[in-house]
Amino acid sequence: MINKTKQTSTAKLEVKGKTVELPVYSGTDGPDVVDVKRLYAEAGVFTLDPGFTSTGSCESQITFINGEEGILLHRGYPIDQLAENSGFLEVCYLLLNGELPTQPEFKAFSGRITQHTMLHTQMDRFFDGFRRDSHPMAMLTGTVGAMSAFYPGAMDSSDPEERNLAYIRLLAKMPTLAARIYKYNIGQPFVDPINDLGYAENFLRMCFSITAEKYVPNPTVIRAMDRLLILQADHEQNASTSTVRLAGSSGAHPYAAVAAGVASLWGPSHGGANEACLRMLREIGSVDRIPEFIARAKDKNDPFRLMGFGHRVYKNYDPRAKVMQQTVHELMEALEIKNSPIMQIAMELEKIALEDEYFVEKKLYPNVDFYSGIAMDAIGFPTDMFTVLFALGRTVGWVSQLNEMIEDPSQRIGRPRQIYTGAAKRDFVPIQERR
Ligand code: ACO
């Protein structure tokens, strides 16, 4: 149960000649927080924090990040241990339920997921409305939102059973949806799920098998796909997760709230970075052009940024990037990709950026997207599918956070305030009198 914060001290704020006492809370780990909930009522002022760099929006027990030290924990477990020792569905169970599953719990959970992998046949008709060359994220935003029309019962967020079913359905159907989006883009017939395959293997088969040939799965590729999903599973209150919470705070349908999260994930500053990163590596083209791009990234007058570097929270090496780098090496070996120019550029770029004064001083380290794009490319996905794969992994984070918010009695509809600097009150002027 949420609401475990302890008041450990009090902060005093002097504003407009008045001293306001604000409670300070400590969590399990991480910086203390000043509770400003009563500030407006007591002092008549708001706080201003565009981009939320100093603002917490909720209490959460799901994910902890220490950006200075490069630590990421899910329900207390370090991400590298989860990526090494567990599978994606186990991590899903952990995020949703708070504990790692026992064997019977896992069997029941994965059994439930596989019962719901199929899409309603009418869902398939939506695809015909999209242009053949539609961006996969445009299709994902639309089709996830459309799924809400098929499950009106999920609107009842007061029923924990109904909520849980909605999350299970979303987790189960996202791979089927994502694979259909890919097939639609390349003009191949849809492939239906086979429920005795694992989550990642089923997804890869729905993407890459064709009726004309026997599909031969590669265990290293399946493991890499599973790991990619684990690494994207949750990342506390990032833009898309906050979007899901905010949309859900009005009592919106959970699939509609997740569709809002998909839309938020699309942008190049967030989930679109892996796509942008691979495009950048291709544009660089050869190791000898790296200094030119480093110089551009440092030039204040050039909007170019080194994609895959920097993070709002991590001011150290993103722990997910380390796991991803290792996964990329395993993939290259298993797929016998030797002397990949992209990989050579990535390794050299990372080396140079980690030593360069500009990047060191601003603490711009590689983030997960730096290597995940290379991994998805090696598996065989086109770049514009990358963010869809990210959404596939992140769905469990979105629904876990949404559920936590619904169960939190202190949560109300999300409604930030503003400082208004527009025109002061003035009287309407009829059009013929305007100069
Ligand atoms: N290349 C060059 N300079 C950079 C980069 C970069 N990748 N990232 C940040 N900087 C510089 C900024 O120009 C700024 O410099 P200044 O202080 O001289 O003005 C400083 O570092 C701080 O940057 P901000 O944009 O203020 O940092 P913020 O925390 O808002 O942004 C972000 C974080 C968006 C991730 C940024 O680092 C970025 O654009 N990186 C590239 C895109 C990317 O890889 N995104 C993936 C994020 S991870 C994820 O969503 C899974």
Coordinates of C-alpha atoms and ligand atoms in Angstrom, one line a residue:
M1 CA 0.0 0.0 0.0
I2 CA 1.1 3.5 -0.8
N3 CA 1.5 6.4 1.6
K4 CA 4.5 5.4 3.5
T5 CA 6.3 8.7 3.6
K6 CA 7.6 9.8 7.0
Q7 CA 7.9 13.4 7.9
T8 CA 11.5 13.9 9.1
S9 CA 11.8 17.7 9.4
T10 CA 10.2 21.0 8.5
A11 CA 11.2 23.6 5.9
K12 CA 10.4 27.3 6.4
L13 CA 9.6 29.5 3.6
E14 CA 9.4 33.3 3.9
V15 CA 7.1 34.7 1.3
K16 CA 5.4 38.1 1.3
G17 CA 6.3 38.8 4.9
K18 CA 4.8 35.5 6.1
T19 CA 6.6 32.4 7.3
V20 CA 5.1 29.2 6.1
E21 CA 6.2 25.8 7.6
L22 CA 6.3 23.0 5.1
P23 CA 6.7 19.3 6.0
V24 CA 9.8 17.5 4.7
Y25 CA 9.5 13.8 3.9
S26 CA 12.1 11.1 3.5
G27 CA 11.6 8.1 1.3
T28 CA 13.5 4.7 1.4
D29 CA 16.3 6.3 -0.6
G30 CA 16.9 9.5 -2.7
P31 CA 16.6 13.2 -1.8
D32 CA 14.1 14.4 0.8
V33 CA 11.0 16.2 -0.6
V34 CA 9.3 19.4 0.6
D35 CA 5.6 19.0 0.6
V36 CA 4.2 22.2 -1.0
K37 CA 0.5 21.0 -1.1
R38 CA -0.7 23.6 1.4
L39 CA 1.5 26.4 0.1
Y40 CA -1.3 28.1 -1.9
A41 CA -3.8 27.8 0.9
E42 CA -1.4 29.2 3.5
A43 CA 0.6 31.8 1.5
G44 CA -1.4 32.4 -1.7
V45 CA 1.5 31.5 -4.0
F46 CA 2.3 28.7 -6.4
T47 CA 5.6 27.1 -7.2
L48 CA 7.0 27.3 -10.7
D49 CA 9.0 24.5 -12.2
P50 CA 8.7 24.1 -16.0
G51 CA 10.1 20.7 -17.0
F52 CA 9.6 19.5 -13.4
T53 CA 13.3 19.4 -12.6
S54 CA 12.7 19.8 -8.8
T55 CA 9.2 18.6 -8.6
G56 CA 7.9 15.2 -7.5
S57 CA 4.4 14.3 -8.7
C58 CA 3.6 11.3 -6.6
E59 CA 4.8 8.8 -4.0
S60 CA 5.9 5.5 -5.8
Q61 CA 7.2 2.1 -4.7
I62 CA 7.9 0.8 -8.2
T63 CA 11.3 2.1 -9.5
F64 CA 14.2 3.9 -7.9
I65 CA 16.9 5.8 -9.8
N66 CA 20.0 7.3 -8.4
G67 CA 21.2 9.3 -11.5
E68 CA 24.4 10.5 -9.9
E69 CA 25.6 6.9 -9.2
G70 CA 23.9 5.3 -12.2
I71 CA 21.6 3.0 -10.2
L72 CA 18.3 1.7 -11.4
L73 CA 16.2 -0.6 -9.1
H74 CA 12.8 -2.1 -9.8
R75 CA 11.0 -3.0 -6.5
G76 CA 14.5 -2.9 -5.0
Y77 CA 16.2 -5.2 -7.5
P78 CA 19.1 -3.8 -9.6
I79 CA 18.3 -3.7 -13.3
D80 CA 21.5 -5.6 -14.3
Q81 CA 20.5 -8.5 -12.0
L82 CA 17.1 -8.6 -13.5
A83 CA 18.4 -8.5 -17.1
E84 CA 20.9 -11.2 -16.3
N85 CA 18.7 -13.6 -14.3
S86 CA 15.1 -13.1 -15.2
G87 CA 12.8 -13.0 -18.2
F88 CA 10.6 -10.1 -19.3
L89 CA 7.3 -11.7 -18.0
E90 CA 8.9 -12.2 -14.6
V91 CA 9.8 -8.5 -14.5
C92 CA 6.3 -7.7 -15.6
Y93 CA 4.9 -9.7 -12.6
L94 CA 7.4 -7.9 -10.3
L95 CA 6.5 -4.4 -11.5
L96 CA 2.8 -5.1 -11.3
N97 CA 2.7 -7.0 -8.0
G98 CA 5.7 -5.8 -6.0
E99 CA 7.4 -9.2 -5.6
L100 CA 9.1 -11.7 -7.9
P101 CA 6.7 -14.6 -8.6
T102 CA 7.0 -18.1 -7.1
Q103 CA 6.9 -20.9 -9.8
P104 CA 3.1 -21.4 -9.4
E105 CA 2.5 -17.7 -9.5
F106 CA 4.6 -17.3 -12.6
K107 CA 2.8 -20.2 -14.3
A108 CA -0.6 -18.7 -13.6
F109 CA 0.5 -15.2 -14.7
S110 CA 2.1 -16.2 -18.0
G111 CA -0.9 -18.5 -18.6
R112 CA -3.2 -15.6 -18.3
I113 CA -1.1 -13.4 -20.6
T114 CA -1.1 -16.1 -23.3
Q115 CA -4.9 -16.4 -23.1
H116 CA -5.3 -12.8 -24.3
T117 CA -2.7 -12.5 -27.1
M118 CA -5.3 -12.4 -29.9
L119 CA -6.9 -9.2 -31.2
H120 CA -10.5 -8.9 -32.0
T121 CA -10.8 -9.5 -35.8
Q122 CA -12.5 -6.1 -36.3
M123 CA -9.2 -4.5 -35.0
D124 CA -7.6 -5.7 -38.2
R125 CA -9.9 -3.4 -40.2
F126 CA -8.4 -0.3 -38.6
F127 CA -5.1 -1.0 -40.4
D128 CA -6.7 -0.6 -43.9
G129 CA -7.4 3.0 -43.0
F130 CA -3.7 3.8 -42.6
R131 CA -1.5 4.8 -45.5
R132 CA 0.9 2.0 -46.3
D133 CA 3.9 4.2 -45.3
S134 CA 2.4 5.5 -42.1
H135 CA 4.9 5.9 -39.3
P136 CA 4.5 2.8 -37.0
M137 CA 4.1 5.1 -33.9
A138 CA 1.2 6.9 -35.6
M139 CA -0.4 3.5 -36.1
L140 CA 0.4 2.4 -32.5
T141 CA -1.1 5.6 -31.0
G142 CA -4.3 5.1 -33.0
T143 CA -4.7 1.4 -32.5
V144 CA -4.0 1.3 -28.8
G145 CA -6.6 4.1 -28.4
A146 CA -9.0 2.1 -30.6
M147 CA -8.7 -0.9 -28.4
S148 CA -10.5 1.0 -25.6
A149 CA -13.7 0.7 -27.8
F150 CA -13.5 -3.1 -27.5
Y151 CA -13.3 -3.3 -23.7
P152 CA -15.7 -0.8 -22.2
G153 CA -15.7 -2.7 -18.9
A154 CA -12.2 -1.5 -18.3
M155 CA -13.5 2.0 -17.7
D156 CA -14.5 0.8 -14.2
S157 CA -11.3 1.6 -12.4
S158 CA -12.9 1.0 -9.0
D159 CA -12.9 -2.8 -9.6
P160 CA -9.4 -4.3 -9.0
E161 CA -10.3 -7.4 -11.0
E162 CA -11.5 -5.4 -14.0
R163 CA -8.3 -3.3 -13.7
N164 CA -6.0 -6.3 -13.6
L165 CA -7.8 -7.8 -16.6
A166 CA -7.2 -4.6 -18.5
Y167 CA -3.5 -4.7 -17.8
I168 CA -3.1 -8.3 -18.7
R169 CA -4.9 -7.7 -22.0
L170 CA -2.7 -4.8 -22.8
L171 CA 0.5 -6.7 -22.0
A172 CA -0.8 -9.7 -24.0
K173 CA -2.0 -7.7 -27.1
M174 CA 0.8 -5.2 -27.5
P175 CA 3.1 -7.7 -29.2
T176 CA 0.4 -8.8 -31.6
L177 CA -0.4 -5.2 -32.4
A178 CA 3.2 -4.2 -32.8
A179 CA 3.9 -7.1 -35.1
R180 CA 0.8 -6.3 -37.2
I181 CA 2.1 -2.7 -37.6
Y182 CA 5.4 -4.0 -38.9
K183 CA 3.7 -6.5 -41.3
Y184 CA 1.4 -3.8 -42.5
N185 CA 4.3 -1.4 -43.3
I186 CA 6.1 -4.1 -45.3
G187 CA 3.0 -5.4 -47.0
Q188 CA 3.1 -8.9 -45.6
P189 CA 0.1 -10.9 -44.2
F190 CA -0.4 -10.7 -40.5
V191 CA 0.9 -13.7 -38.5
D192 CA -1.2 -14.8 -35.5
P193 CA 0.3 -15.6 -32.1
I194 CA 1.3 -19.1 -31.0
N195 CA 0.7 -19.3 -27.3
D196 CA 3.1 -22.0 -26.4
L197 CA 6.0 -19.7 -27.3
G198 CA 7.6 -17.3 -24.9
Y199 CA 6.7 -13.6 -25.0
A200 CA 9.7 -12.4 -27.0
E201 CA 9.9 -15.5 -29.2
N202 CA 6.2 -15.2 -30.1
F203 CA 6.7 -11.5 -31.0
L204 CA 9.7 -12.2 -33.2
R205 CA 7.9 -15.0 -35.0
M206 CA 4.8 -12.7 -35.6
C207 CA 7.2 -10.2 -37.1
F208 CA 9.7 -12.3 -39.1
S209 CA 8.0 -15.5 -40.1
I210 CA 6.3 -15.8 -43.5
T211 CA 4.1 -18.6 -44.8
A212 CA 6.4 -19.4 -47.7
E213 CA 9.4 -20.4 -45.5
K214 CA 10.1 -22.3 -42.3
Y215 CA 10.9 -19.9 -39.5
V216 CA 14.0 -20.8 -37.6
P217 CA 14.3 -19.0 -34.2
N218 CA 17.7 -17.9 -32.9
P219 CA 18.1 -18.2 -29.1
T220 CA 20.5 -15.3 -28.9
V221 CA 18.2 -13.1 -30.8
I222 CA 15.2 -14.1 -28.6
R223 CA 17.3 -13.4 -25.5
A224 CA 18.3 -10.0 -26.8
M225 CA 14.7 -9.1 -27.6
D226 CA 13.7 -10.2 -24.1
R227 CA 16.5 -8.1 -22.6
L228 CA 15.5 -5.1 -24.7
L229 CA 12.0 -5.3 -23.2
I230 CA 13.3 -5.7 -19.7
L231 CA 15.6 -2.7 -20.0
Q232 CA 12.6 -0.5 -21.2
A233 CA 10.1 -1.9 -18.7
D234 CA 9.9 1.1 -16.4
H235 CA 11.8 4.3 -15.5
E236 CA 9.8 6.1 -12.9
Q237 CA 8.1 9.4 -13.7
N238 CA 9.5 10.0 -17.2
A239 CA 7.5 12.0 -19.8
S240 CA 5.4 9.1 -21.1
T241 CA 4.7 7.6 -17.7
S242 CA 3.7 11.0 -16.3
T243 CA 1.5 11.4 -19.3
V244 CA -0.2 8.1 -18.6
R245 CA -0.7 9.1 -14.9
L246 CA -2.0 12.5 -15.9
A247 CA -4.5 11.2 -18.5
G248 CA -5.5 8.4 -16.1
S249 CA -6.0 10.8 -13.2
S250 CA -9.2 12.1 -14.9
G251 CA -10.6 8.5 -14.8
A252 CA -9.9 8.0 -18.5
H253 CA -10.1 4.5 -20.0
P254 CA -6.8 2.7 -19.2
Y255 CA -6.1 2.0 -22.9
A256 CA -6.7 5.7 -23.8
A257 CA -4.3 6.7 -21.0
V258 CA -1.7 4.3 -22.4
A259 CA -2.3 5.7 -25.9
A260 CA -1.5 9.1 -24.5
G261 CA 1.7 7.6 -23.2
V262 CA 2.5 6.1 -26.6
A263 CA 2.1 9.6 -28.1
S264 CA 4.4 11.1 -25.5
L265 CA 7.0 8.4 -26.0
W266 CA 7.2 9.2 -29.8
G267 CA 9.3 12.3 -29.6
P268 CA 13.1 12.3 -30.2
S269 CA 13.9 13.7 -26.8
H270 CA 12.3 10.5 -25.3
G271 CA 11.5 7.2 -27.0
G272 CA 12.3 8.4 -30.4
A273 CA 16.0 8.9 -29.4
N274 CA 17.0 5.3 -30.4
E275 CA 15.7 5.9 -33.9
A276 CA 17.4 9.3 -34.1
C277 CA 20.6 7.7 -32.7
L278 CA 20.9 5.1 -35.4
R279 CA 20.1 7.6 -38.1
M280 CA 22.9 9.8 -36.7
L281 CA 25.4 6.9 -36.6
R282 CA 24.5 6.2 -40.3
E283 CA 24.9 9.9 -41.1
I284 CA 28.3 10.0 -39.5
G285 CA 29.2 7.1 -41.8
S286 CA 32.8 6.6 -40.9
V287 CA 35.1 6.9 -37.8
D288 CA 37.1 9.8 -39.3
R289 CA 34.0 12.0 -39.4
I290 CA 33.4 11.7 -35.7
P291 CA 35.3 14.9 -34.7
E292 CA 33.1 16.9 -37.1
F293 CA 30.0 15.7 -35.3
I294 CA 31.5 16.2 -31.8
A295 CA 32.3 19.7 -32.8
R296 CA 28.7 20.3 -34.0
A297 CA 27.3 18.9 -30.7
K298 CA 29.4 21.4 -28.8
D299 CA 28.6 24.4 -31.0
K300 CA 26.0 26.6 -29.2
N301 CA 24.8 27.9 -32.6
D302 CA 24.1 24.4 -34.0
P303 CA 21.0 22.7 -32.8
F304 CA 22.6 19.3 -33.4
R305 CA 22.9 17.1 -30.3
L306 CA 24.7 13.8 -30.0
M307 CA 21.8 11.4 -29.9
G308 CA 22.0 8.7 -27.3
F309 CA 24.0 11.0 -24.9
G310 CA 22.7 12.8 -21.9
H311 CA 19.8 12.1 -19.7
R312 CA 17.6 14.2 -17.4
V313 CA 18.2 12.0 -14.5
Y314 CA 21.5 10.1 -15.1
K315 CA 24.5 12.1 -14.6
N316 CA 26.6 8.9 -14.8
Y317 CA 26.7 5.9 -17.2
D318 CA 23.1 4.7 -17.7
P319 CA 23.2 1.2 -16.1
R320 CA 20.9 0.0 -18.9
A321 CA 23.4 1.1 -21.6
K322 CA 26.0 -1.2 -20.0
V323 CA 23.7 -4.3 -20.3
M324 CA 22.7 -3.2 -23.8
Q325 CA 26.3 -2.8 -24.9
Q326 CA 27.0 -6.4 -23.8
T327 CA 23.8 -7.6 -25.6
V328 CA 24.9 -5.9 -28.8
H329 CA 28.2 -7.8 -28.7
E330 CA 26.4 -11.1 -28.2
L331 CA 24.1 -10.4 -31.1
M332 CA 27.0 -9.4 -33.4
E333 CA 28.7 -12.7 -32.6
A334 CA 25.6 -14.9 -32.9
L335 CA 24.6 -13.3 -36.2
E336 CA 28.2 -13.3 -37.4
I337 CA 28.1 -9.5 -38.1
K338 CA 31.9 -8.8 -38.3
N339 CA 33.4 -5.3 -38.6
S340 CA 30.1 -3.6 -38.5
P341 CA 30.8 0.1 -39.4
I342 CA 27.9 1.3 -37.2
M343 CA 29.4 -0.6 -34.3
Q344 CA 32.9 0.8 -34.9
I345 CA 31.5 4.3 -35.1
A346 CA 29.4 3.8 -31.9
M347 CA 32.4 2.4 -29.9
E348 CA 34.7 5.2 -31.1
L349 CA 32.1 7.9 -30.5
E350 CA 31.5 6.7 -27.0
K351 CA 35.3 6.6 -26.3
I352 CA 35.8 10.1 -27.5
A353 CA 32.7 11.6 -25.8
L354 CA 33.6 10.0 -22.5
E355 CA 37.0 11.8 -22.6
D356 CA 35.9 15.1 -24.1
E357 CA 35.9 18.0 -21.7
Y358 CA 32.4 19.3 -22.9
F359 CA 30.7 15.9 -22.3
V360 CA 32.6 15.2 -19.1
E361 CA 31.8 18.6 -17.6
K362 CA 28.1 18.4 -18.5
K363 CA 28.0 14.7 -17.4
L364 CA 26.7 13.5 -20.7
Y365 CA 27.1 9.8 -20.7
P366 CA 25.6 7.2 -23.2
N367 CA 22.0 6.4 -22.4
V368 CA 20.1 3.1 -23.1
D369 CA 19.2 4.3 -26.6
F370 CA 22.8 4.6 -27.7
Y371 CA 23.1 0.8 -28.0
S372 CA 19.4 -0.3 -28.2
G373 CA 19.1 1.1 -31.7
I374 CA 22.1 -1.0 -32.9
A375 CA 20.6 -4.1 -31.2
M376 CA 17.2 -3.6 -32.9
D377 CA 18.9 -3.0 -36.2
A378 CA 20.9 -6.2 -35.9
I379 CA 17.7 -8.2 -35.0
G380 CA 16.3 -6.9 -38.3
F381 CA 13.9 -4.1 -37.4
P382 CA 13.7 -1.0 -39.5
T383 CA 14.5 2.2 -37.6
D384 CA 11.0 3.6 -37.6
M385 CA 9.9 0.5 -35.6
F386 CA 12.3 1.2 -32.8
T387 CA 10.0 3.4 -30.7
V388 CA 7.2 0.8 -31.1
L389 CA 9.5 -1.8 -29.5
F390 CA 10.3 0.7 -26.7
A391 CA 6.5 1.1 -26.2
L392 CA 6.1 -2.7 -26.1
G393 CA 8.6 -2.9 -23.2
R394 CA 7.3 0.2 -21.4
T395 CA 3.6 -0.9 -21.4
V396 CA 4.1 -2.8 -18.1
G397 CA 5.6 0.3 -16.5
W398 CA 2.7 2.4 -17.7
V399 CA 0.1 0.1 -16.3
S400 CA 1.9 -0.5 -13.1
Q401 CA 2.2 3.2 -12.5
L402 CA -1.4 3.8 -13.5
N403 CA -2.5 1.1 -11.1
E404 CA -0.4 2.6 -8.3
M405 CA -2.0 6.0 -8.9
I406 CA -5.5 4.6 -8.9
E407 CA -4.8 2.8 -5.6
D408 CA -3.3 5.9 -4.0
P409 CA -5.9 7.7 -1.9
S410 CA -3.9 10.9 -2.0
Q411 CA -4.1 11.2 -5.8
R412 CA -6.5 13.7 -7.4
I413 CA -6.9 14.8 -10.9
G414 CA -3.6 16.2 -12.1
R415 CA -3.9 19.9 -12.6
P416 CA -0.7 22.1 -12.7
R417 CA -1.0 25.8 -12.2
Q418 CA 0.8 28.6 -14.1
I419 CA 2.2 32.1 -13.8
Y420 CA 0.1 34.3 -16.1
T421 CA 2.0 36.9 -18.1
G422 CA -0.5 37.7 -20.8
A423 CA -2.6 40.8 -21.3
A424 CA -4.3 42.3 -18.2
K425 CA -8.1 42.5 -18.1
R426 CA -9.4 44.7 -20.9
D427 CA -12.7 45.5 -22.5
F428 CA -13.9 44.0 -25.8
V429 CA -13.5 46.3 -28.8
P430 CA -16.0 45.9 -31.8
I431 CA -14.2 44.9 -35.0
Q432 CA -15.0 48.2 -36.8
E433 CA -13.4 50.2 -34.0
R434 CA -10.1 48.2 -33.9
R435 CA -7.0 50.0 -35.1
Ligands
ACO1 N1 24.6 16.5 -27.1 C1 25.2 17.8 -26.9 N2 24.9 18.6 -25.9 C2 24.0 18.1 -25.0 C3 23.3 16.9 -25.2 C4 23.7 16.1 -26.3 N3 23.1 14.9 -26.5 N4 22.4 16.7 -24.2 C5 22.5 17.8 -23.4 N5 23.4 18.7 -23.9 C6 23.8 19.9 -23.3 C7 22.8 21.0 -23.6 O1 23.0 21.8 -24.8 C8 22.9 21.9 -22.3 O2 24.0 22.7 -22.5 P1 24.0 24.2 -21.8 O3 23.9 23.9 -20.3 O4 25.3 24.7 -22.2 O5 22.8 24.9 -22.3 C9 23.2 20.8 -21.2 O6 23.9 19.7 -21.9 C10 22.0 20.3 -20.5 O7 21.1 19.9 -21.4 P2 19.5 20.0 -21.2 O8 18.8 19.9 -22.5 O9 19.2 21.2 -20.4 O10 19.2 18.7 -20.3 P3 17.9 18.0 -20.1 O11 18.0 17.2 -18.9 O12 16.7 18.9 -20.3 O13 17.8 17.0 -21.4 C11 18.0 15.1 -22.8 C12 18.0 15.6 -21.4 C13 16.7 15.6 -23.5 C14 18.0 13.6 -22.8 C15 19.2 15.6 -23.6 O14 20.4 15.2 -23.0 C16 19.2 15.2 -25.1 O15 18.6 15.9 -25.9 N6 19.9 14.1 -25.4 C17 19.9 13.6 -26.8 C18 18.6 12.8 -27.0 C19 18.5 11.5 -26.3 O16 19.5 10.7 -26.4 N7 17.4 11.3 -25.6 C20 17.2 10.0 -24.9 C21 16.9 10.2 -23.5 S1 16.8 8.6 -22.7 C22 15.2 8.1 -22.9 O17 14.2 8.8 -23.2 C23 15.0 6.7 -22.9

